[in-house]
PDB file of C-alpha atoms in Angstrom:
ATOM      1  CA  MET L   1    -147.448 -64.302 126.287  1.00 43.00           C
ATOM      2  CA  VAL L   2    -146.191 -67.629 127.597  1.00 49.00           C
ATOM      3  CA  LEU L   3    -142.909 -66.245 128.878  1.00 48.00           C
ATOM      4  CA  SER L   4    -142.209 -62.846 130.358  1.00 45.00           C
ATOM      5  CA  LEU L   5    -139.014 -61.083 131.323  1.00 42.00           C
ATOM      6  CA  ASN L   6    -138.321 -59.861 134.817  1.00 43.00           C
ATOM      7  CA  ASN L   7    -135.207 -59.018 136.769  1.00 43.00           C
ATOM      8  CA  THR L   8    -134.461 -62.682 137.459  1.00 46.00           C
ATOM      9  CA  GLY L   9    -134.546 -63.779 133.831  1.00 47.00           C
ATOM     10  CA  THR L  10    -137.126 -65.591 131.741  1.00 55.00           C
ATOM     11  CA  GLN L  11    -140.088 -66.787 133.814  1.00 72.00           C
ATOM     12  CA  VAL L  12    -142.971 -69.090 132.810  1.00 78.00           C
ATOM     13  CA  THR L  13    -146.397 -67.479 133.333  1.00 84.00           C
ATOM     14  CA  GLU L  14    -148.525 -70.250 131.836  1.00 91.00           C
ATOM     15  CA  PHE L  15    -148.192 -73.857 130.717  1.00 94.00           C
ATOM     16  CA  LEU L  16    -149.156 -75.743 127.566  1.00 95.00           C
ATOM     17  CA  ILE L  17    -150.715 -79.178 128.132  1.00 95.00           C
ATOM     18  CA  ILE L  18    -150.186 -81.311 125.024  1.00 93.00           C
ATOM     19  CA  CYS L  19    -151.589 -84.607 126.418  1.00 92.00           C
ATOM     20  CA  PHE L  20    -150.103 -87.470 124.388  1.00 90.00           C
ATOM     21  CA  PRO L  21    -146.740 -86.428 122.849  1.00 85.00           C
ATOM     22  CA  GLY L  22    -146.738 -89.158 120.202  1.00 81.00           C
ATOM     23  CA  MET L  23    -150.427 -88.889 119.266  1.00 85.00           C
ATOM     24  CA  GLN L  24    -150.941 -85.199 118.484  1.00 83.00           C
ATOM     25  CA  ASP L  25    -152.767 -85.894 115.221  1.00 84.00           C
ATOM     26  CA  THR L  26    -154.992 -88.710 116.510  1.00 87.00           C
ATOM     27  CA  GLN L  27    -155.526 -88.075 120.242  1.00 89.00           C
ATOM     28  CA  HIS L  28    -158.814 -86.250 119.612  1.00 89.00           C
ATOM     29  CA  TRP L  29    -160.432 -89.619 118.784  1.00 93.00           C
ATOM     30  CA  LEU L  30    -160.157 -90.538 122.469  1.00 92.00           C
ATOM     31  CA  SER L  31    -162.929 -88.021 123.127  1.00 93.00           C
ATOM     32  CA  VAL L  32    -165.336 -90.514 121.529  1.00 95.00           C
ATOM     33  CA  VAL L  33    -164.835 -92.630 124.660  1.00 93.00           C
ATOM     34  CA  LEU L  34    -164.140 -89.931 127.255  1.00 95.00           C
ATOM     35  CA  ALA L  35    -167.134 -87.665 126.540  1.00 96.00           C
ATOM     36  CA  PRO L  36    -169.843 -90.361 127.003  1.00 95.00           C
ATOM     37  CA  LEU L  37    -168.072 -91.625 130.123  1.00 94.00           C
ATOM     38  CA  LEU L  38    -168.037 -88.087 131.546  1.00 96.00           C
ATOM     39  CA  VAL L  39    -171.777 -87.677 130.880  1.00 96.00           C
ATOM     40  CA  LEU L  40    -172.416 -91.098 132.445  1.00 94.00           C
ATOM     41  CA  ALA L  41    -170.264 -90.351 135.513  1.00 95.00           C
ATOM     42  CA  LEU L  42    -171.813 -86.935 136.180  1.00 95.00           C
ATOM     43  CA  GLY L  43    -175.359 -88.078 135.443  1.00 94.00           C
ATOM     44  CA  ALA L  44    -175.173 -91.207 137.598  1.00 93.00           C
ATOM     45  CA  ASN L  45    -173.587 -89.368 140.534  1.00 95.00           C
ATOM     46  CA  PHE L  46    -176.078 -86.500 140.415  1.00 94.00           C
ATOM     47  CA  VAL L  47    -178.979 -88.994 140.333  1.00 92.00           C
ATOM     48  CA  LEU L  48    -177.498 -90.827 143.319  1.00 93.00           C
ATOM     49  CA  LEU L  49    -176.919 -87.588 145.272  1.00 94.00           C
ATOM     50  CA  PHE L  50    -180.438 -86.394 144.482  1.00 93.00           C
ATOM     51  CA  ALA L  51    -181.930 -89.720 145.593  1.00 92.00           C
ATOM     52  CA  ILE L  52    -180.034 -89.678 148.905  1.00 92.00           C
ATOM     53  CA  TRP L  53    -181.144 -86.076 149.464  1.00 93.00           C
ATOM     54  CA  GLN L  54    -184.822 -86.594 148.583  1.00 91.00           C
ATOM     55  CA  VAL L  55    -185.665 -90.132 149.756  1.00 90.00           C
ATOM     56  CA  THR L  56    -186.189 -90.301 153.531  1.00 90.00           C
ATOM     57  CA  SER L  57    -185.332 -94.012 153.749  1.00 89.00           C
ATOM     58  CA  LEU L  58    -181.815 -93.193 152.503  1.00 91.00           C
ATOM     59  CA  HIS L  59    -181.149 -90.700 155.308  1.00 93.00           C
ATOM     60  CA  LYS L  60    -178.784 -93.103 157.054  1.00 93.00           C
ATOM     61  CA  PRO L  61    -175.030 -92.934 157.806  1.00 94.00           C
ATOM     62  CA  MET L  62    -174.197 -95.624 155.231  1.00 90.00           C
ATOM     63  CA  TYR L  63    -175.768 -93.562 152.440  1.00 93.00           C
ATOM     64  CA  TYR L  64    -174.325 -90.290 153.713  1.00 95.00           C
ATOM     65  CA  LEU L  65    -170.877 -91.855 153.276  1.00 93.00           C
ATOM     66  CA  LEU L  66    -171.846 -92.867 149.759  1.00 92.00           C
ATOM     67  CA  ALA L  67    -172.919 -89.255 149.109  1.00 95.00           C
ATOM     68  CA  ILE L  68    -169.453 -88.078 150.202  1.00 96.00           C
ATOM     69  CA  LEU L  69    -167.892 -90.550 147.753  1.00 94.00           C
ATOM     70  CA  SER L  70    -170.134 -89.315 144.923  1.00 95.00           C
ATOM     71  CA  LEU L  71    -169.313 -85.682 145.683  1.00 96.00           C
ATOM     72  CA  LEU L  72    -165.571 -86.434 145.534  1.00 96.00           C
ATOM     73  CA  ASP L  73    -166.091 -88.288 142.240  1.00 95.00           C
ATOM     74  CA  VAL L  74    -167.878 -85.297 140.703  1.00 96.00           C
ATOM     75  CA  ILE L  75    -165.137 -82.881 141.797  1.00 96.00           C
ATOM     76  CA  LEU L  76    -162.349 -85.111 140.421  1.00 94.00           C
ATOM     77  CA  CYS L  77    -164.190 -85.545 137.115  1.00 94.00           C
ATOM     78  CA  LEU L  78    -164.802 -81.830 136.651  1.00 95.00           C
ATOM     79  CA  THR L  79    -161.216 -80.972 137.589  1.00 95.00           C
ATOM     80  CA  VAL L  80    -159.606 -83.139 134.907  1.00 94.00           C
ATOM     81  CA  ILE L  81    -161.852 -84.378 132.091  1.00 95.00           C
ATOM     82  CA  PRO L  82    -163.427 -81.110 130.758  1.00 95.00           C
ATOM     83  CA  LYS L  83    -159.953 -79.624 130.252  1.00 95.00           C
ATOM     84  CA  VAL L  84    -158.817 -82.782 128.439  1.00 95.00           C
ATOM     85  CA  LEU L  85    -161.840 -82.570 126.122  1.00 95.00           C
ATOM     86  CA  LEU L  86    -161.166 -78.871 125.449  1.00 95.00           C
ATOM     87  CA  ILE L  87    -157.631 -79.806 124.378  1.00 94.00           C
ATOM     88  CA  PHE L  88    -158.925 -82.552 122.060  1.00 93.00           C
ATOM     89  CA  TRP L  89    -161.788 -80.553 120.527  1.00 94.00           C
ATOM     90  CA  PHE L  90    -160.571 -76.926 120.411  1.00 93.00           C
ATOM     91  CA  ASN L  91    -156.796 -77.252 120.899  1.00 91.00           C
ATOM     92  CA  MET L  92    -157.087 -75.169 124.106  1.00 93.00           C
ATOM     93  CA  LYS L  93    -153.767 -76.310 125.553  1.00 93.00           C
ATOM     94  CA  SER L  94    -152.872 -73.307 127.691  1.00 95.00           C
ATOM     95  CA  ILE L  95    -153.475 -73.203 131.432  1.00 95.00           C
ATOM     96  CA  SER L  96    -152.488 -70.392 133.775  1.00 94.00           C
ATOM     97  CA  PHE L  97    -149.712 -70.819 136.325  1.00 92.00           C
ATOM     98  CA  SER L  98    -152.139 -70.628 139.262  1.00 93.00           C
ATOM     99  CA  GLY L  99    -154.748 -72.763 137.478  1.00 94.00           C
ATOM    100  CA  CYS L 100    -152.223 -75.532 136.930  1.00 95.00           C
ATOM    101  CA  PHE L 101    -151.248 -75.699 140.595  1.00 95.00           C
ATOM    102  CA  LEU L 102    -154.884 -75.505 141.688  1.00 96.00           C
ATOM    103  CA  GLN L 103    -155.616 -78.559 139.529  1.00 96.00           C
ATOM    104  CA  MET L 104    -152.551 -80.289 141.002  1.00 96.00           C
ATOM    105  CA  PHE L 105    -153.765 -79.548 144.535  1.00 96.00           C
ATOM    106  CA  ILE L 106    -157.284 -80.885 143.895  1.00 96.00           C
ATOM    107  CA  MET L 107    -156.016 -84.086 142.272  1.00 94.00           C
ATOM    108  CA  ASN L 108    -153.438 -84.813 144.959  1.00 93.00           C
ATOM    109  CA  THR L 109    -155.879 -84.054 147.791  1.00 95.00           C
ATOM    110  CA  PHE L 110    -159.202 -85.453 146.602  1.00 95.00           C
ATOM    111  CA  LEU L 111    -157.821 -88.780 145.381  1.00 93.00           C
ATOM    112  CA  PRO L 112    -156.577 -89.715 148.898  1.00 94.00           C
ATOM    113  CA  MET L 113    -159.883 -88.348 150.242  1.00 96.00           C
ATOM    114  CA  GLU L 114    -161.667 -90.939 148.123  1.00 94.00           C
ATOM    115  CA  SER L 115    -159.363 -93.625 149.512  1.00 94.00           C
ATOM    116  CA  SER L 116    -160.137 -92.470 153.066  1.00 96.00           C
ATOM    117  CA  THR L 117    -163.863 -92.585 152.287  1.00 95.00           C
ATOM    118  CA  PHE L 118    -163.513 -96.217 151.193  1.00 93.00           C
ATOM    119  CA  LEU L 119    -161.763 -96.874 154.516  1.00 95.00           C
ATOM    120  CA  VAL L 120    -164.602 -95.321 156.536  1.00 95.00           C
ATOM    121  CA  MET L 121    -167.153 -97.269 154.475  1.00 92.00           C
ATOM    122  CA  ALA L 122    -165.238-100.484 155.165  1.00 92.00           C
ATOM    123  CA  TYR L 123    -165.334 -99.692 158.892  1.00 94.00           C
ATOM    124  CA  ASP L 124    -169.086 -99.058 158.583  1.00 92.00           C
ATOM    125  CA  ARG L 125    -169.579-102.541 157.093  1.00 89.00           C
ATOM    126  CA  TYR L 126    -167.253-104.068 159.710  1.00 91.00           C
ATOM    127  CA  VAL L 127    -169.333-102.687 162.590  1.00 92.00           C
ATOM    128  CA  ALA L 128    -172.613-103.619 160.844  1.00 88.00           C
ATOM    129  CA  ILE L 129    -171.590-107.269 160.364  1.00 87.00           C
ATOM    130  CA  CYS L 130    -169.188-107.995 163.225  1.00 88.00           C
ATOM    131  CA  HIS L 131    -170.904-105.902 165.921  1.00 89.00           C
ATOM    132  CA  PRO L 132    -174.511-105.433 164.749  1.00 87.00           C
ATOM    133  CA  LEU L 133    -175.897-104.668 168.221  1.00 90.00           C
ATOM    134  CA  HIS L 134    -173.515-101.714 168.586  1.00 92.00           C
ATOM    135  CA  TYR L 135    -174.075-100.390 165.052  1.00 91.00           C
ATOM    136  CA  PRO L 136    -176.793 -97.772 165.850  1.00 92.00           C
ATOM    137  CA  SER L 137    -174.736 -96.283 168.677  1.00 94.00           C
ATOM    138  CA  VAL L 138    -171.361 -96.375 166.869  1.00 94.00           C
ATOM    139  CA  ILE L 139    -172.327 -95.446 163.290  1.00 94.00           C
ATOM    140  CA  SER L 140    -174.464 -92.356 163.830  1.00 94.00           C
ATOM    141  CA  GLU L 141    -174.857 -89.023 162.060  1.00 94.00           C
ATOM    142  CA  GLN L 142    -172.291 -87.635 164.494  1.00 96.00           C
ATOM    143  CA  PHE L 143    -169.886 -90.365 163.352  1.00 96.00           C
ATOM    144  CA  VAL L 144    -170.379 -89.285 159.718  1.00 96.00           C
ATOM    145  CA  ILE L 145    -169.600 -85.652 160.629  1.00 96.00           C
ATOM    146  CA  HIS L 146    -166.420 -86.688 162.472  1.00 97.00           C
ATOM    147  CA  ALA L 147    -165.453 -88.994 159.584  1.00 96.00           C
ATOM    148  CA  ALA L 148    -165.917 -86.163 157.061  1.00 97.00           C
ATOM    149  CA  ILE L 149    -163.725 -83.847 159.150  1.00 97.00           C
ATOM    150  CA  PHE L 150    -161.089 -86.599 159.410  1.00 96.00           C
ATOM    151  CA  ILE L 151    -161.169 -87.211 155.637  1.00 96.00           C
ATOM    152  CA  VAL L 152    -160.748 -83.516 154.806  1.00 96.00           C
ATOM    153  CA  LEU L 153    -158.165 -82.491 157.405  1.00 97.00           C
ATOM    154  CA  ARG L 154    -155.946 -85.568 157.164  1.00 96.00           C
ATOM    155  CA  ASN L 155    -155.574 -85.426 153.397  1.00 96.00           C
ATOM    156  CA  PHE L 156    -155.520 -81.631 153.099  1.00 96.00           C
ATOM    157  CA  LEU L 157    -152.655 -81.275 155.571  1.00 96.00           C
ATOM    158  CA  ALA L 158    -150.717 -84.264 154.186  1.00 96.00           C
ATOM    159  CA  THR L 159    -150.926 -83.299 150.498  1.00 95.00           C
ATOM    160  CA  LEU L 160    -150.840 -79.488 150.626  1.00 95.00           C
ATOM    161  CA  PRO L 161    -146.991 -79.401 150.491  1.00 96.00           C
ATOM    162  CA  ILE L 162    -147.021 -81.162 147.083  1.00 95.00           C
ATOM    163  CA  PRO L 163    -148.344 -78.184 145.036  1.00 95.00           C
ATOM    164  CA  VAL L 164    -146.636 -75.701 147.375  1.00 95.00           C
ATOM    165  CA  LEU L 165    -143.220 -77.274 146.775  1.00 95.00           C
ATOM    166  CA  ALA L 166    -143.866 -77.409 143.024  1.00 94.00           C
ATOM    167  CA  ALA L 167    -145.052 -73.786 142.857  1.00 92.00           C
ATOM    168  CA  ARG L 168    -141.910 -72.558 144.655  1.00 92.00           C
ATOM    169  CA  LEU L 169    -139.639 -73.943 141.920  1.00 92.00           C
ATOM    170  CA  ASN L 170    -138.121 -71.627 139.327  1.00 90.00           C
ATOM    171  CA  TYR L 171    -139.732 -72.294 135.923  1.00 90.00           C
ATOM    172  CA  CYS L 172    -137.376 -70.613 133.492  1.00 82.00           C
ATOM    173  CA  ALA L 173    -137.197 -73.051 130.560  1.00 77.00           C
ATOM    174  CA  SER L 174    -139.854 -75.065 128.704  1.00 86.00           C
ATOM    175  CA  ASN L 175    -143.530 -74.640 129.591  1.00 91.00           C
ATOM    176  CA  VAL L 176    -144.819 -77.698 127.665  1.00 94.00           C
ATOM    177  CA  ILE L 177    -146.375 -80.364 129.917  1.00 94.00           C
ATOM    178  CA  GLU L 178    -146.252 -83.794 128.278  1.00 91.00           C
ATOM    179  CA  ASN L 179    -149.354 -84.977 130.072  1.00 92.00           C
ATOM    180  CA  CYS L 180    -153.115 -84.401 129.998  1.00 93.00           C
ATOM    181  CA  ILE L 181    -153.127 -82.936 133.508  1.00 93.00           C
ATOM    182  CA  CYS L 182    -150.874 -80.887 135.772  1.00 94.00           C
ATOM    183  CA  ALA L 183    -149.340 -83.901 137.474  1.00 92.00           C
ATOM    184  CA  ASN L 184    -146.737 -82.990 140.084  1.00 92.00           C
ATOM    185  CA  ILE L 185    -143.669 -84.603 138.495  1.00 90.00           C
ATOM    186  CA  SER L 186    -144.696 -83.700 134.918  1.00 91.00           C
ATOM    187  CA  VAL L 187    -144.753 -80.040 135.944  1.00 94.00           C
ATOM    188  CA  ALA L 188    -141.816 -80.035 138.390  1.00 93.00           C
ATOM    189  CA  LYS L 189    -139.402 -81.524 135.854  1.00 91.00           C
ATOM    190  CA  LEU L 190    -139.874 -78.395 133.711  1.00 92.00           C
ATOM    191  CA  SER L 191    -138.198 -76.292 136.392  1.00 91.00           C
ATOM    192  CA  CYS L 192    -134.561 -75.280 136.493  1.00 88.00           C
ATOM    193  CA  GLY L 193    -134.116 -76.452 140.088  1.00 87.00           C
ATOM    194  CA  ASN L 194    -133.602 -79.699 141.982  1.00 91.00           C
ATOM    195  CA  ILE L 195    -136.869 -81.662 142.312  1.00 92.00           C
ATOM    196  CA  PHE L 196    -135.584 -84.484 144.546  1.00 93.00           C
ATOM    197  CA  LEU L 197    -137.600 -83.181 147.518  1.00 95.00           C
ATOM    198  CA  ASN L 198    -140.754 -82.972 145.369  1.00 93.00           C
ATOM    199  CA  LYS L 199    -140.392 -86.589 144.262  1.00 91.00           C
ATOM    200  CA  LEU L 200    -139.557 -87.797 147.764  1.00 93.00           C
ATOM    201  CA  TYR L 201    -142.451 -86.028 149.478  1.00 95.00           C
ATOM    202  CA  GLN L 202    -145.011 -87.169 146.900  1.00 90.00           C
ATOM    203  CA  PHE L 203    -143.759 -90.765 147.120  1.00 89.00           C
ATOM    204  CA  VAL L 204    -143.807 -90.868 150.931  1.00 92.00           C
ATOM    205  CA  SER L 205    -147.088 -89.002 151.431  1.00 92.00           C
ATOM    206  CA  ILE L 206    -149.109 -90.846 148.789  1.00 86.00           C
ATOM    207  CA  TRP L 207    -147.828 -94.285 149.775  1.00 88.00           C
ATOM    208  CA  CYS L 208    -148.406 -93.566 153.478  1.00 92.00           C
ATOM    209  CA  LEU L 209    -151.942 -92.310 152.861  1.00 93.00           C
ATOM    210  CA  LEU L 210    -153.119 -94.821 150.276  1.00 92.00           C
ATOM    211  CA  GLY L 211    -151.023 -97.683 151.643  1.00 91.00           C
ATOM    212  CA  SER L 212    -152.335 -97.352 155.203  1.00 94.00           C
ATOM    213  CA  ASP L 213    -155.906 -97.058 153.891  1.00 94.00           C
ATOM    214  CA  LEU L 214    -155.560-100.194 151.772  1.00 92.00           C
ATOM    215  CA  VAL L 215    -154.047-102.242 154.621  1.00 93.00           C
ATOM    216  CA  LEU L 216    -156.831-101.223 157.031  1.00 95.00           C
ATOM    217  CA  ILE L 217    -159.517-101.873 154.390  1.00 93.00           C
ATOM    218  CA  LEU L 218    -158.179-105.372 153.740  1.00 91.00           C
ATOM    219  CA  LEU L 219    -158.022-106.051 157.489  1.00 94.00           C
ATOM    220  CA  SER L 220    -161.648-104.931 157.850  1.00 92.00           C
ATOM    221  CA  TYR L 221    -162.801-107.306 155.136  1.00 90.00           C
ATOM    222  CA  CYS L 222    -160.765-110.154 156.607  1.00 90.00           C
ATOM    223  CA  PHE L 223    -162.650-109.677 159.891  1.00 91.00           C
ATOM    224  CA  ILE L 224    -165.921-109.411 157.966  1.00 88.00           C
ATOM    225  CA  LEU L 225    -165.206-112.624 156.044  1.00 85.00           C
ATOM    226  CA  ARG L 226    -164.329-114.443 159.257  1.00 87.00           C
ATOM    227  CA  ALA L 227    -167.557-113.258 160.904  1.00 84.00           C
ATOM    228  CA  VAL L 228    -169.643-114.280 157.877  1.00 81.00           C
ATOM    229  CA  ILE L 229    -168.088-117.760 157.771  1.00 80.00           C
ATOM    230  CA  ARG L 230    -168.899-118.255 161.455  1.00 79.00           C
ATOM    231  CA  GLN L 231    -172.553-117.294 161.024  1.00 74.00           C
ATOM    232  CA  PRO L 232    -174.790-120.365 161.268  1.00 69.00           C
ATOM    233  CA  SER L 233    -177.432-119.014 158.886  1.00 62.00           C
ATOM    234  CA  GLY L 234    -176.535-119.361 155.224  1.00 57.00           C
ATOM    235  CA  GLY L 235    -179.100-116.707 154.222  1.00 57.00           C
ATOM    236  CA  ALA L 236    -177.674-114.136 156.612  1.00 55.00           C
ATOM    237  CA  ALA L 237    -174.159-114.845 155.381  1.00 55.00           C
ATOM    238  CA  THR L 238    -175.223-114.452 151.762  1.00 61.00           C
ATOM    239  CA  LYS L 239    -176.982-111.139 152.514  1.00 62.00           C
ATOM    240  CA  ALA L 240    -173.952-109.828 154.413  1.00 60.00           C
ATOM    241  CA  MET L 241    -171.551-110.700 151.585  1.00 65.00           C
ATOM    242  CA  SER L 242    -173.914-109.172 149.033  1.00 67.00           C
ATOM    243  CA  THR L 243    -173.917-105.923 151.022  1.00 65.00           C
ATOM    244  CA  CYS L 244    -170.117-105.863 151.094  1.00 75.00           C
ATOM    245  CA  GLY L 245    -169.672-107.116 147.538  1.00 73.00           C
ATOM    246  CA  SER L 246    -170.282-103.757 145.871  1.00 72.00           C
ATOM    247  CA  HIS L 247    -167.855-102.066 148.277  1.00 78.00           C
ATOM    248  CA  LEU L 248    -165.115-104.609 147.628  1.00 80.00           C
ATOM    249  CA  ILE L 249    -165.517-104.556 143.832  1.00 79.00           C
ATOM    250  CA  LEU L 250    -165.113-100.773 143.661  1.00 82.00           C
ATOM    251  CA  ILE L 251    -162.287-100.673 146.199  1.00 85.00           C
ATOM    252  CA  LEU L 252    -160.274-103.332 144.368  1.00 81.00           C
ATOM    253  CA  PHE L 253    -160.830-101.600 141.025  1.00 81.00           C
ATOM    254  CA  PHE L 254    -159.828 -98.207 142.481  1.00 87.00           C
ATOM    255  CA  TYR L 255    -156.541 -99.477 143.913  1.00 87.00           C
ATOM    256  CA  THR L 256    -155.743-101.876 141.044  1.00 82.00           C
ATOM    257  CA  LEU L 257    -156.003 -99.133 138.414  1.00 75.00           C
ATOM    258  CA  LEU L 258    -153.970 -96.799 140.619  1.00 77.00           C
ATOM    259  CA  LEU L 259    -151.214 -99.375 141.198  1.00 78.00           C
ATOM    260  CA  VAL L 260    -151.037-100.243 137.483  1.00 76.00           C
ATOM    261  CA  PHE L 261    -150.640 -96.530 136.709  1.00 70.00           C
ATOM    262  CA  ILE L 262    -147.858 -96.131 139.306  1.00 72.00           C
ATOM    263  CA  PHE L 263    -145.879 -99.180 138.155  1.00 72.00           C
ATOM    264  CA  THR L 264    -146.180 -98.374 134.431  1.00 68.00           C
ATOM    265  CA  ASN L 265    -145.041 -94.835 135.214  1.00 63.00           C
ATOM    266  CA  LYS L 266    -141.982 -96.184 137.065  1.00 65.00           C
ATOM    267  CA  LYS L 267    -140.992 -98.393 134.117  1.00 60.00           C
ATOM    268  CA  GLY L 268    -139.894 -95.307 132.214  1.00 58.00           C
ATOM    269  CA  LYS L 269    -138.860 -96.035 128.635  1.00 59.00           C
ATOM    270  CA  LYS L 270    -139.878 -99.717 128.876  1.00 70.00           C
ATOM    271  CA  VAL L 271    -143.522 -98.612 128.634  1.00 73.00           C
ATOM    272  CA  PRO L 272    -144.744 -96.016 126.070  1.00 79.00           C
ATOM    273  CA  SER L 273    -145.296 -92.647 127.784  1.00 79.00           C
ATOM    274  CA  GLU L 274    -148.876 -92.595 126.497  1.00 84.00           C
ATOM    275  CA  VAL L 275    -149.835 -95.604 128.668  1.00 84.00           C
ATOM    276  CA  PRO L 276    -149.428 -94.009 132.147  1.00 86.00           C
ATOM    277  CA  ILE L 277    -150.934 -90.749 130.839  1.00 88.00           C
ATOM    278  CA  LEU L 278    -154.040 -92.585 129.598  1.00 89.00           C
ATOM    279  CA  LEU L 279    -154.311 -94.600 132.836  1.00 87.00           C
ATOM    280  CA  ASN L 280    -154.099 -91.400 134.859  1.00 87.00           C
ATOM    281  CA  VAL L 281    -156.944 -89.849 132.880  1.00 91.00           C
ATOM    282  CA  LEU L 282    -159.071 -93.007 133.097  1.00 89.00           C
ATOM    283  CA  HIS L 283    -158.509 -93.218 136.847  1.00 88.00           C
ATOM    284  CA  HIS L 284    -160.272 -89.850 137.166  1.00 90.00           C
ATOM    285  CA  LEU L 285    -163.194 -91.068 135.053  1.00 92.00           C
ATOM    286  CA  ILE L 286    -163.905 -94.818 135.258  1.00 90.00           C
ATOM    287  CA  PRO L 287    -164.269 -95.154 139.083  1.00 90.00           C
ATOM    288  CA  PRO L 288    -166.628 -92.121 139.212  1.00 92.00           C
ATOM    289  CA  ALA L 289    -168.692 -93.706 136.422  1.00 91.00           C
ATOM    290  CA  LEU L 290    -168.757 -97.152 138.058  1.00 90.00           C
ATOM    291  CA  ASN L 291    -169.326 -96.205 141.714  1.00 88.00           C
ATOM    292  CA  PRO L 292    -172.957 -95.005 141.501  1.00 88.00           C
ATOM    293  CA  ILE L 293    -173.899 -97.668 138.938  1.00 85.00           C
ATOM    294  CA  VAL L 294    -172.584-100.578 141.004  1.00 83.00           C
ATOM    295  CA  TYR L 295    -174.211 -99.236 144.172  1.00 77.00           C
ATOM    296  CA  GLY L 296    -177.460 -98.538 142.340  1.00 74.00           C
ATOM    297  CA  VAL L 297    -177.608-102.046 140.891  1.00 71.00           C
ATOM    298  CA  ARG L 298    -176.428-103.966 143.962  1.00 75.00           C
ATOM    299  CA  THR L 299    -178.066-101.955 146.774  1.00 81.00           C
ATOM    300  CA  LYS L 300    -181.784-102.642 147.052  1.00 82.00           C
ATOM    301  CA  GLU L 301    -182.623 -99.493 149.042  1.00 86.00           C
ATOM    302  CA  ILE L 302    -180.931 -97.178 146.531  1.00 88.00           C
ATOM    303  CA  LYS L 303    -182.579 -98.907 143.596  1.00 87.00           C
ATOM    304  CA  GLN L 304    -185.995 -98.578 145.236  1.00 87.00           C
ATOM    305  CA  GLY L 305    -185.303 -94.942 146.123  1.00 87.00           C
ATOM    306  CA  ILE L 306    -184.419 -94.031 142.531  1.00 87.00           C
ATOM    307  CA  ILE L 307    -187.496 -95.873 141.189  1.00 86.00           C
ATOM    308  CA  LYS L 308    -189.645 -94.040 143.741  1.00 85.00           C
ATOM    309  CA  LEU L 309    -188.252 -90.693 142.587  1.00 84.00           C
ATOM    310  CA  LEU L 310    -188.834 -91.521 138.920  1.00 81.00           C
ATOM    311  CA  ARG L 311    -192.446 -92.523 139.605  1.00 82.00           C
ATOM    312  CA  TYR L 312    -193.045 -89.359 141.630  1.00 75.00           C
ATOM    313  CA  HIS L 313    -191.692 -87.027 138.949  1.00 69.00           C
ATOM    314  CA  TYR L 314    -192.962 -88.883 135.883  1.00 65.00           C
TER     315      TYR L 314
END
């Protein structure tokens, strides 16, 4: 039963996720793209995590931070994409009340965690290039532990009210979510109550978290660029920029896709509703697929570590 009666009236006990409202008969074709990307994202991240775990030369703070990023990517992928594929393939649209808000919590918490990880990685590159003599003492395994605690606590405490506020609403009408995921506003607007506080808190918290991260990341790379330009050796400058290049590519892609999703979502009826829904799904899939590939291709130590593993096992 989707709806049950209690002494307060009709109450929603589960939701139906229909994904794309205007593409019910054709949306399953999107799985042709999403399924291979999911396999690629999970496979590439597991290979990267295994390499960092097994190869001794990768037991360094820089690669531990990359392992944190890969772990967050895997969690975000598994939280969103398998459910989307189940909807496309088997029409399994229902999701329990608690399951929906658990998915909402993970998405709203782990996405800013990924942003914070990019910030810590940018600081790592800043110290390595601008203050190389201090790097071993500043960026240590203890630093990685403290950074991980900061990433978890900061984003957990800041985003926890989002699903809590949504779960406290009274859902007494429709239970059909016109989205592929349990996004906060998509769910909250189904309630019979006022959702102004939900919208306000999500707007302020997400923009404060992601906005502050982006500003600090850009500042870090400005200092890095200035330091590289001042270096007398052209070879050293080229190597430094190559090291930072993979970071910057992924960071810019992460925030660009996120900003495009936010602005298309704010346009309302000017943009088809399917566009922000698709961008939201892709944002949980494309960065996780790209991150390990770009690092594997552009980082010599990782590439050598993976080749070493392949030779050892095969």
